[in-house]
Amino acid sequence: MTHLLRYIWYAFVLIVLQVFLIQNLNLFGAFSNFFTPCVYLAVIIGFPTDVPRTIQYLYAFFIGLSVDILSGTLGMHAFTATLAMGLRELGFVWVLNRSMATFTDVINIHTIERTAFISITVFVIVLHHFVLFFLDDMSWASLPWVLLRTLCSGLLTFVIIMLIQTYYINKKKYR
Amino acid sequence: MKGLLILLKKVFPFIFFLLLEIVSLVLIFQNNRYQRSLLYAHINELTISFGKFSKQVSGYFTLAGENEKLARQNAELWSMLSRAQGLTDTLPTKPFAPKIFKQDSLLATQDVVHSKTSLSSRTPEYKYRAARVVNSTLYRQRNFITLNVGRADGVRPDMGVVSESGVVGIVVNVSSHYAIVASLLNKEIRISSKIARTGHVGSLMWTGTSANEGMLSEIPQHVNARMNDTIVTSGYSTIFPKGIVVGIVKKVRQNKGTFSDIYINFTTDFSNLDYVYVVETLHASERLELEKKTMGE
């Protein structure tokens, strides 16, 4: 239960970071539209798997909803964050070849193989970003732009998640 | 019951996941104007294409009924056409004009003295009844077609049968609900026909060799029949109205005698007949009786 509360706190921090820093910072000037990482994916991917699945989905849903409310995109992040949680599960089952019932631990870059973790992360990030940007545009004509945004923002999200996983979690020795 | 509960417990997280996704989608389309307008446009498109599709499907299922309706309408129109032709045939051209012998206008020359009052009282000469082919033979020397109309529908022997593409045959036998038609592919059938271009009349019969080849005989050798000339009914008999297409000239063979044989291709495809029309000549018996009395046969 304590780590659940901790993860709610992490979520709060990342949401604030996402909405007030990343989405307003214009780090990439004219290309900022292409570089909008979704840092909250870090807590979704790293969320403990021993928590009931309904709680996992609810957690992701509320993270997304909070981002939506604060950035005026009602529903879009809620949809994709919940989807990301489902995709994470799918990734675990496929990449680790284990059924969800056997997960009783926290999954991060230190508890499973590095390549397996990277595969799951990339899988979740790419699909999450693609669906998010597609929902934003909703037209097949702008598919190349959606793919470019997915690539650029996804790359940035991936780097941020790997940094958090490698340094922050390692430092805390949280397992 | 216990198994059901276990199953429910197993799938509940997934159902919950779907529920959250649906809630999110509802939020998206309720609160974002751009997405909502796109969704409505897509739904509209989908509804229209679904409507088109269902109309096509339902249209296919009602096709049989539609065909029947069209066939009936055709029969009515042909009856009307024959009435209209009867009227134009009797129209006087000029009060004392010399007789102009035009092709297909024998009646016109005879009826030129008719007064206008007689036109309005004139009744149609032919009546058409739609019928469906229920059976047919193709590969015998005497081929027959069975129609789904009979005595009860007013069909009698010696009535002509035509289709949209041309002459089909002659009714030879009827029961109360069916009629047997000797098709053109029957060596006993002779049809009085003429070359539409020249107006020369001959007797048409099946050669008995292939299902689409006939021969027009008794055409004098001086008649210059050409390839692709159209052969139509002469209208001399009481069976067919004049001018109904029978076939197209394929080959002309000069005989040693005074006549040439003209080989034709039937325009009717006897292997693919469905709707046909039985032609009733309305004053046939009167005409036949008069002819018989005069010619003493």
Coordinates of C-alpha atoms in Angstrom, one line a residue:
Chain A
M1 CA 0.0 0.0 0.0
T2 CA 2.9 2.3 0.8
H3 CA 4.4 2.0 -2.6
L4 CA 0.9 2.7 -4.1
L5 CA 0.9 6.0 -2.2
R6 CA 4.5 6.7 -3.4
Y7 CA 3.5 6.1 -7.0
I8 CA 0.6 8.5 -6.6
W9 CA 3.1 11.1 -5.4
Y10 CA 5.4 10.3 -8.4
A11 CA 2.5 10.7 -10.7
F12 CA 1.7 14.1 -9.2
V13 CA 5.3 15.2 -9.8
L14 CA 5.4 14.0 -13.4
I15 CA 2.0 15.5 -14.2
V16 CA 3.1 18.9 -13.0
L17 CA 6.4 18.4 -14.9
Q18 CA 4.4 17.4 -18.0
V19 CA 1.9 20.2 -18.0
F20 CA 3.7 23.1 -16.6
L21 CA 7.2 22.5 -17.8
I22 CA 7.4 20.4 -20.9
Q23 CA 4.2 21.6 -22.6
N24 CA 5.1 25.3 -22.0
L25 CA 8.8 25.3 -22.3
N26 CA 9.2 25.5 -26.1
L27 CA 12.6 23.9 -25.8
F28 CA 12.8 23.2 -29.5
G29 CA 11.5 26.5 -30.8
A30 CA 9.5 26.2 -34.0
F31 CA 9.8 22.4 -33.7
S32 CA 8.3 22.1 -30.2
N33 CA 5.2 20.6 -31.7
F34 CA 7.3 17.6 -32.8
F35 CA 9.0 17.2 -29.4
T36 CA 6.4 16.8 -26.8
P37 CA 7.5 13.9 -24.6
C38 CA 5.0 12.2 -22.3
V39 CA 7.0 11.8 -19.1
Y40 CA 4.1 10.3 -17.2
L41 CA 4.7 7.1 -19.1
A42 CA 7.6 6.5 -16.7
V43 CA 5.3 5.8 -13.8
I44 CA 2.9 3.8 -16.0
I45 CA 5.6 1.5 -17.2
G46 CA 7.2 1.3 -13.8
F47 CA 4.0 0.8 -11.8
P48 CA 4.0 -2.2 -9.5
T49 CA 2.5 -5.3 -11.1
D50 CA 1.4 -6.8 -7.8
V51 CA -1.4 -4.3 -7.5
P52 CA -4.8 -5.5 -8.9
R53 CA -5.2 -4.8 -12.6
T54 CA -8.3 -2.7 -12.2
I55 CA -6.3 -0.4 -9.9
Q56 CA -3.5 -0.2 -12.5
Y57 CA -6.0 0.9 -15.1
L58 CA -7.7 3.4 -12.8
Y59 CA -4.3 4.8 -11.9
A60 CA -3.3 5.3 -15.5
F61 CA -6.8 6.7 -16.4
F62 CA -6.6 9.3 -13.6
I63 CA -3.0 10.4 -14.6
G64 CA -4.2 10.9 -18.2
L65 CA -7.4 12.7 -17.0
S66 CA -5.3 15.0 -14.8
V67 CA -3.0 15.9 -17.8
D68 CA -6.1 16.4 -19.9
I69 CA -7.9 18.7 -17.5
L70 CA -4.7 20.8 -17.0
S71 CA -3.9 21.1 -20.7
G72 CA -7.4 21.2 -22.2
T73 CA -7.4 18.0 -24.2
L74 CA -10.1 16.2 -22.3
G75 CA -10.1 12.5 -22.9
M76 CA -7.1 12.1 -25.1
H77 CA -4.4 11.5 -22.5
A78 CA -6.9 9.5 -20.4
F79 CA -7.5 7.2 -23.4
T80 CA -3.9 6.8 -24.3
A81 CA -2.6 6.4 -20.7
T82 CA -5.1 3.7 -20.0
L83 CA -4.1 2.1 -23.3
A84 CA -0.5 2.3 -22.4
M85 CA -1.2 0.4 -19.1
G86 CA -2.9 -2.3 -21.1
L87 CA 0.0 -2.4 -23.7
R88 CA 2.5 -2.7 -20.8
E89 CA 0.7 -5.8 -19.7
L90 CA 0.7 -7.2 -23.2
G91 CA 4.4 -6.4 -23.5
F92 CA 5.1 -8.3 -20.3
V93 CA 3.2 -11.3 -21.4
W94 CA 4.8 -11.3 -24.9
V95 CA 8.4 -10.3 -24.1
L96 CA 8.8 -12.0 -20.7
N97 CA 6.6 -14.9 -21.8
R98 CA 4.8 -14.9 -18.4
S99 CA 1.1 -14.7 -17.6
M100 CA 0.0 -11.7 -15.6
A101 CA -0.9 -13.9 -12.6
T102 CA 2.7 -14.7 -11.9
F103 CA 3.7 -11.0 -11.5
T104 CA 4.1 -10.2 -7.9
D105 CA 7.0 -7.9 -8.2
V106 CA 7.9 -4.4 -9.3
I107 CA 9.3 -4.4 -12.9
N108 CA 12.0 -2.0 -13.8
I109 CA 15.3 -2.0 -15.6
H110 CA 17.1 -3.8 -12.8
T111 CA 14.6 -6.6 -12.1
I112 CA 14.3 -7.9 -15.6
E113 CA 16.7 -8.1 -18.5
R114 CA 17.7 -4.8 -20.0
T115 CA 16.8 -5.6 -23.6
A116 CA 13.4 -7.0 -22.5
F117 CA 12.7 -3.8 -20.6
I118 CA 13.8 -1.6 -23.5
S119 CA 11.5 -3.7 -25.9
I120 CA 8.5 -3.3 -23.7
T121 CA 9.2 0.4 -23.2
V122 CA 9.6 1.1 -26.9
F123 CA 6.5 -0.9 -27.7
V124 CA 4.4 1.1 -25.2
I125 CA 5.9 4.5 -26.2
V126 CA 5.5 4.1 -29.9
L127 CA 1.8 2.9 -29.8
H128 CA 0.9 5.4 -27.1
H129 CA 2.4 8.3 -29.0
F130 CA 1.0 7.2 -32.3
V131 CA -2.6 6.9 -30.9
L132 CA -2.3 10.2 -29.0
F133 CA -1.1 12.2 -32.1
F134 CA -3.5 10.5 -34.4
L135 CA -6.4 11.3 -32.0
D136 CA -5.1 14.9 -32.1
D137 CA -5.2 15.1 -36.0
M138 CA -7.7 12.4 -36.8
S139 CA -6.9 12.4 -40.5
W140 CA -5.2 9.8 -42.7
A141 CA -3.9 12.7 -44.9
S142 CA -1.6 13.9 -42.1
L143 CA -0.3 10.4 -41.3
P144 CA 3.3 11.3 -42.2
W145 CA 3.2 14.1 -39.7
V146 CA 1.7 11.9 -37.1
L147 CA 4.5 9.4 -37.6
L148 CA 7.2 12.1 -37.5
R149 CA 5.7 13.4 -34.2
T150 CA 5.6 9.9 -32.9
L151 CA 9.2 9.3 -33.8
C152 CA 10.6 12.6 -32.4
S153 CA 8.5 12.8 -29.2
G154 CA 8.8 9.0 -28.6
L155 CA 12.6 9.3 -28.8
L156 CA 12.6 12.0 -26.2
T157 CA 10.2 10.1 -23.9
F158 CA 12.4 7.0 -24.2
V159 CA 15.5 8.9 -23.2
I160 CA 13.8 10.5 -20.2
I161 CA 12.3 7.2 -19.1
M162 CA 15.7 5.4 -19.4
L163 CA 17.4 8.2 -17.4
I164 CA 14.8 7.9 -14.7
Q165 CA 15.1 4.1 -14.7
T166 CA 18.9 4.1 -14.6
Y167 CA 19.7 6.9 -12.2
Y168 CA 16.7 7.7 -10.0
I169 CA 15.5 4.1 -9.3
N170 CA 19.1 2.8 -9.0
K171 CA 19.8 5.5 -6.4
K172 CA 16.7 4.7 -4.4
K173 CA 17.4 1.0 -4.6
Y174 CA 13.7 0.5 -5.0
R175 CA 12.9 -3.0 -5.9
Chain B
M1 CA -22.2 -21.0 -11.3
K2 CA -18.8 -21.1 -9.6
G3 CA -17.1 -21.5 -13.0
L4 CA -19.0 -18.5 -14.2
L5 CA -17.9 -16.4 -11.2
I6 CA -14.3 -17.5 -11.8
L7 CA -14.5 -16.5 -15.5
L8 CA -16.1 -13.2 -14.6
K9 CA -13.3 -12.5 -12.1
K10 CA -10.8 -13.3 -14.8
V11 CA -12.3 -11.1 -17.5
F12 CA -13.4 -8.3 -15.2
P13 CA -10.1 -6.3 -15.4
F14 CA -10.3 -6.4 -19.2
I15 CA -14.0 -5.2 -19.2
F16 CA -13.0 -2.5 -16.8
F17 CA -10.2 -1.5 -19.1
L18 CA -12.6 -1.3 -22.0
L19 CA -15.0 0.7 -19.9
L20 CA -12.3 3.3 -19.1
E21 CA -11.4 3.6 -22.7
I22 CA -15.0 4.1 -23.7
V23 CA -15.4 6.8 -21.1
S24 CA -12.2 8.5 -22.4
L25 CA -13.5 8.3 -26.0
V26 CA -16.8 9.8 -24.9
L27 CA -14.9 12.6 -23.2
I28 CA -12.8 13.2 -26.3
F29 CA -15.8 13.5 -28.6
Q30 CA -17.9 15.5 -26.2
N31 CA -15.4 18.1 -25.3
N32 CA -13.2 18.6 -28.4
R33 CA -15.0 20.3 -31.2
Y34 CA -12.6 19.3 -34.0
Q35 CA -12.7 15.6 -33.1
R36 CA -16.5 15.8 -32.7
S37 CA -17.0 17.3 -36.2
L38 CA -14.7 14.7 -37.7
L39 CA -16.6 11.9 -35.9
Y40 CA -19.9 13.2 -37.2
A41 CA -18.6 13.4 -40.7
H42 CA -17.3 9.9 -40.5
I43 CA -20.6 8.6 -39.0
N44 CA -22.5 10.4 -41.8
E45 CA -20.3 8.8 -44.5
L46 CA -20.7 5.4 -42.9
T47 CA -24.5 5.8 -42.6
I48 CA -24.7 6.8 -46.2
S49 CA -22.5 4.0 -47.5
F50 CA -24.4 1.5 -45.3
G51 CA -27.7 2.8 -46.6
K52 CA -26.5 2.3 -50.2
F53 CA -25.2 -1.1 -49.4
S54 CA -28.4 -2.3 -47.7
K55 CA -30.4 -0.8 -50.6
Q56 CA -28.3 -2.8 -53.0
V57 CA -28.8 -6.0 -51.0
S58 CA -32.5 -5.5 -50.5
G59 CA -32.8 -4.5 -54.2
Y60 CA -31.2 -7.8 -55.1
F61 CA -33.8 -9.8 -53.1
T62 CA -36.7 -7.9 -54.7
L63 CA -35.3 -8.3 -58.2
A64 CA -37.6 -11.2 -59.1
G65 CA -40.7 -9.1 -58.3
E66 CA -39.3 -6.1 -60.2
N67 CA -38.6 -8.3 -63.2
E68 CA -42.2 -9.5 -63.2
K69 CA -43.5 -6.0 -62.9
L70 CA -41.3 -4.8 -65.8
A71 CA -42.4 -7.7 -68.0
R72 CA -46.0 -6.9 -67.4
Q73 CA -45.4 -3.2 -68.1
N74 CA -43.6 -4.3 -71.3
A75 CA -46.5 -6.3 -72.4
E76 CA -48.9 -3.4 -71.8
L77 CA -46.5 -1.0 -73.7
W78 CA -46.3 -3.4 -76.6
S79 CA -50.1 -3.6 -76.7
M80 CA -50.3 0.2 -76.7
L81 CA -47.6 0.4 -79.4
S82 CA -49.5 -2.0 -81.6
R83 CA -52.6 0.1 -81.2
A84 CA -50.7 3.2 -82.1
Q85 CA -49.2 1.5 -85.1
G86 CA -52.7 0.4 -86.2
L87 CA -53.7 4.0 -86.1
T88 CA -50.8 5.4 -88.0
D89 CA -51.1 2.7 -90.6
T90 CA -54.6 4.0 -91.4
L91 CA -53.8 7.7 -91.4
P92 CA -54.7 9.3 -94.8
T93 CA -51.8 11.2 -96.2
K94 CA -53.4 13.5 -98.9
P95 CA -57.0 13.3 -100.1
F96 CA -56.4 12.3 -103.7
A97 CA -52.7 11.4 -103.7
P98 CA -51.5 8.6 -105.9
K99 CA -50.9 5.3 -104.1
I100 CA -47.4 5.3 -102.8
F101 CA -46.1 1.8 -102.3
K102 CA -43.8 2.1 -99.4
Q103 CA -42.1 -0.8 -97.7
D104 CA -44.1 -1.9 -94.7
S105 CA -47.1 0.1 -95.8
L106 CA -49.5 -2.3 -97.5
L107 CA -52.1 -1.4 -95.0
A108 CA -51.6 2.3 -95.6
T109 CA -52.3 2.0 -99.3
Q110 CA -55.4 0.0 -98.6
D111 CA -56.8 2.2 -95.9
V112 CA -56.0 5.5 -97.5
V113 CA -59.7 6.1 -98.1
H114 CA -60.7 5.6 -94.5
S115 CA -62.4 8.6 -93.0
K116 CA -61.0 10.1 -89.8
T117 CA -64.0 8.9 -87.8
S118 CA -63.2 5.3 -88.4
L119 CA -59.8 5.8 -86.8
S120 CA -61.1 6.5 -83.3
S121 CA -63.4 3.5 -83.3
R122 CA -60.6 1.2 -84.4
T123 CA -59.6 -1.4 -81.8
P124 CA -56.0 -2.6 -81.2
E125 CA -54.9 -5.5 -83.3
Y126 CA -52.6 -7.2 -80.9
K127 CA -52.5 -7.9 -77.2
Y128 CA -49.3 -9.0 -75.4
R129 CA -49.2 -11.2 -72.3
A130 CA -46.0 -11.6 -70.2
A131 CA -44.9 -15.1 -69.5
R132 CA -42.0 -16.9 -68.0
V133 CA -40.1 -19.8 -69.5
V134 CA -40.3 -22.8 -67.1
N135 CA -38.7 -25.4 -69.4
S136 CA -37.1 -25.6 -72.8
T137 CA -35.3 -28.1 -75.1
L138 CA -32.5 -27.1 -77.4
Y139 CA -30.9 -30.2 -78.9
R140 CA -33.7 -32.0 -80.6
Q141 CA -35.0 -31.8 -84.1
R142 CA -38.3 -30.5 -82.7
N143 CA -37.7 -28.2 -79.7
F144 CA -40.3 -27.0 -77.4
I145 CA -40.6 -24.3 -74.7
T146 CA -43.0 -24.5 -71.7
L147 CA -44.5 -21.3 -70.4
N148 CA -46.1 -20.6 -67.1
V149 CA -49.3 -19.3 -68.7
G150 CA -52.2 -21.3 -70.0
R151 CA -55.8 -21.3 -71.0
A152 CA -56.8 -19.6 -67.8
D153 CA -54.7 -16.6 -68.8
G154 CA -56.3 -16.5 -72.2
V155 CA -53.5 -18.3 -74.1
R156 CA -54.6 -20.5 -77.0
P157 CA -52.8 -22.5 -79.7
D158 CA -51.5 -20.7 -82.7
M159 CA -50.6 -17.6 -80.8
G160 CA -47.1 -16.1 -81.4
V161 CA -44.4 -15.8 -78.8
V162 CA -41.8 -13.1 -78.9
S163 CA -39.1 -11.8 -76.6
E164 CA -37.3 -8.5 -76.5
S165 CA -34.7 -9.8 -78.9
G166 CA -37.0 -11.3 -81.4
V167 CA -39.4 -14.1 -82.4
V168 CA -39.4 -17.2 -80.1
G169 CA -42.0 -19.5 -81.5
I170 CA -45.7 -20.5 -81.8
V171 CA -48.0 -21.9 -79.1
V172 CA -49.0 -25.4 -80.1
N173 CA -50.7 -26.8 -77.0
V174 CA -52.2 -25.4 -73.8
S175 CA -53.4 -26.7 -70.5
S176 CA -55.2 -24.5 -68.0
H177 CA -51.9 -23.1 -66.5
Y178 CA -49.2 -24.0 -69.0
A179 CA -48.5 -23.5 -72.6
I180 CA -46.2 -25.5 -74.9
V181 CA -44.5 -23.4 -77.6
A182 CA -42.8 -24.9 -80.7
S183 CA -39.7 -22.7 -80.8
L184 CA -38.1 -21.5 -84.0
L185 CA -35.7 -24.5 -83.4
N186 CA -38.4 -26.8 -84.6
K187 CA -38.3 -28.2 -88.2
E188 CA -42.1 -28.1 -88.4
I189 CA -42.4 -24.4 -87.9
R190 CA -42.5 -22.0 -90.9
I191 CA -42.7 -18.3 -90.4
S192 CA -43.6 -15.8 -93.0
S193 CA -40.8 -13.3 -93.0
K194 CA -39.3 -10.6 -95.1
I195 CA -36.1 -8.8 -95.7
A196 CA -36.7 -5.5 -94.0
R197 CA -34.6 -3.5 -96.5
T198 CA -36.3 -4.8 -99.7
G199 CA -39.6 -6.0 -98.4
H200 CA -39.4 -9.4 -100.2
V201 CA -41.3 -12.1 -98.3
G202 CA -40.2 -15.7 -97.9
S203 CA -40.7 -18.6 -95.6
L204 CA -38.4 -19.0 -92.7
M205 CA -37.4 -22.3 -91.1
W206 CA -34.8 -23.8 -88.9
T207 CA -31.9 -25.5 -90.7
G208 CA -31.7 -28.1 -87.9
T209 CA -28.0 -27.8 -87.6
S210 CA -27.1 -25.2 -85.0
A211 CA -29.2 -23.6 -82.3
N212 CA -29.1 -20.1 -83.9
E213 CA -29.2 -20.8 -87.7
G214 CA -32.3 -20.5 -89.9
M215 CA -33.0 -20.3 -93.6
L216 CA -35.2 -17.9 -95.5
S217 CA -36.4 -19.7 -98.7
E218 CA -38.6 -18.7 -101.6
I219 CA -36.8 -15.4 -102.2
P220 CA -36.4 -14.7 -105.9
Q221 CA -32.9 -14.7 -107.2
H222 CA -33.0 -11.2 -108.5
V223 CA -33.5 -9.9 -104.9
N224 CA -30.2 -8.5 -103.8
A225 CA -30.0 -9.7 -100.2
R226 CA -26.9 -8.7 -98.4
M227 CA -25.0 -9.7 -95.4
N228 CA -26.3 -8.2 -92.1
D229 CA -29.7 -7.4 -93.6
T230 CA -32.4 -7.7 -91.0
I231 CA -35.1 -10.3 -91.4
V232 CA -38.5 -9.4 -89.8
T233 CA -41.9 -11.0 -89.7
S234 CA -44.1 -10.2 -92.6
G235 CA -47.3 -9.8 -90.7
Y236 CA -49.2 -11.9 -93.3
S237 CA -50.2 -14.6 -90.9
T238 CA -52.4 -14.1 -87.9
I239 CA -49.7 -15.3 -85.6
F240 CA -47.1 -12.5 -85.5
P241 CA -47.5 -8.7 -86.0
K242 CA -45.3 -7.4 -88.8
G243 CA -41.9 -6.1 -88.3
I244 CA -40.7 -8.2 -85.4
V245 CA -37.1 -9.1 -85.8
V246 CA -36.3 -12.7 -86.5
G247 CA -32.6 -12.7 -87.5
I248 CA -29.7 -11.2 -89.4
V249 CA -28.6 -12.4 -92.9
K250 CA -25.3 -14.4 -92.6
K251 CA -25.0 -16.0 -96.1
V252 CA -26.8 -15.9 -99.4
R253 CA -26.7 -19.0 -101.6
Q254 CA -27.9 -18.9 -105.2
N255 CA -29.8 -22.1 -106.2
K256 CA -30.1 -23.6 -109.6
G257 CA -33.8 -22.8 -109.7
T258 CA -35.4 -19.4 -109.5
F259 CA -35.1 -18.9 -105.7
S260 CA -32.1 -18.3 -103.5
D261 CA -31.6 -19.5 -100.0
I262 CA -30.7 -17.0 -97.4
Y263 CA -29.1 -18.2 -94.2
I264 CA -29.7 -16.2 -91.1
N265 CA -28.7 -16.1 -87.5
F266 CA -31.6 -15.9 -85.1
T267 CA -31.5 -12.8 -82.9
T268 CA -33.2 -14.7 -80.0
D269 CA -30.8 -16.6 -77.8
F270 CA -32.8 -19.7 -77.1
S271 CA -30.4 -21.0 -74.4
N272 CA -31.0 -17.9 -72.3
L273 CA -34.8 -17.2 -72.3
D274 CA -36.6 -16.0 -69.2
Y275 CA -39.4 -13.5 -69.9
V276 CA -41.3 -13.8 -73.1
Y277 CA -44.6 -12.3 -74.5
V278 CA -47.5 -14.2 -75.9
V279 CA -49.1 -12.3 -78.8
E280 CA -52.8 -12.5 -79.3
T281 CA -54.1 -11.3 -82.7
L282 CA -57.4 -9.9 -81.7
H283 CA -59.5 -10.5 -84.9
A284 CA -57.6 -13.6 -86.1
S285 CA -60.7 -15.9 -86.3
E286 CA -62.7 -13.3 -88.2
R287 CA -59.8 -12.8 -90.7
L288 CA -59.2 -16.5 -91.1
E289 CA -62.9 -17.1 -91.7
L290 CA -63.1 -14.4 -94.3
E291 CA -60.0 -15.7 -96.1
K292 CA -61.3 -19.3 -96.0
K293 CA -64.7 -18.3 -97.3
T294 CA -63.2 -16.3 -100.2
M295 CA -60.4 -18.7 -101.2
G296 CA -62.7 -21.7 -100.7
E297 CA -60.5 -23.8 -98.6

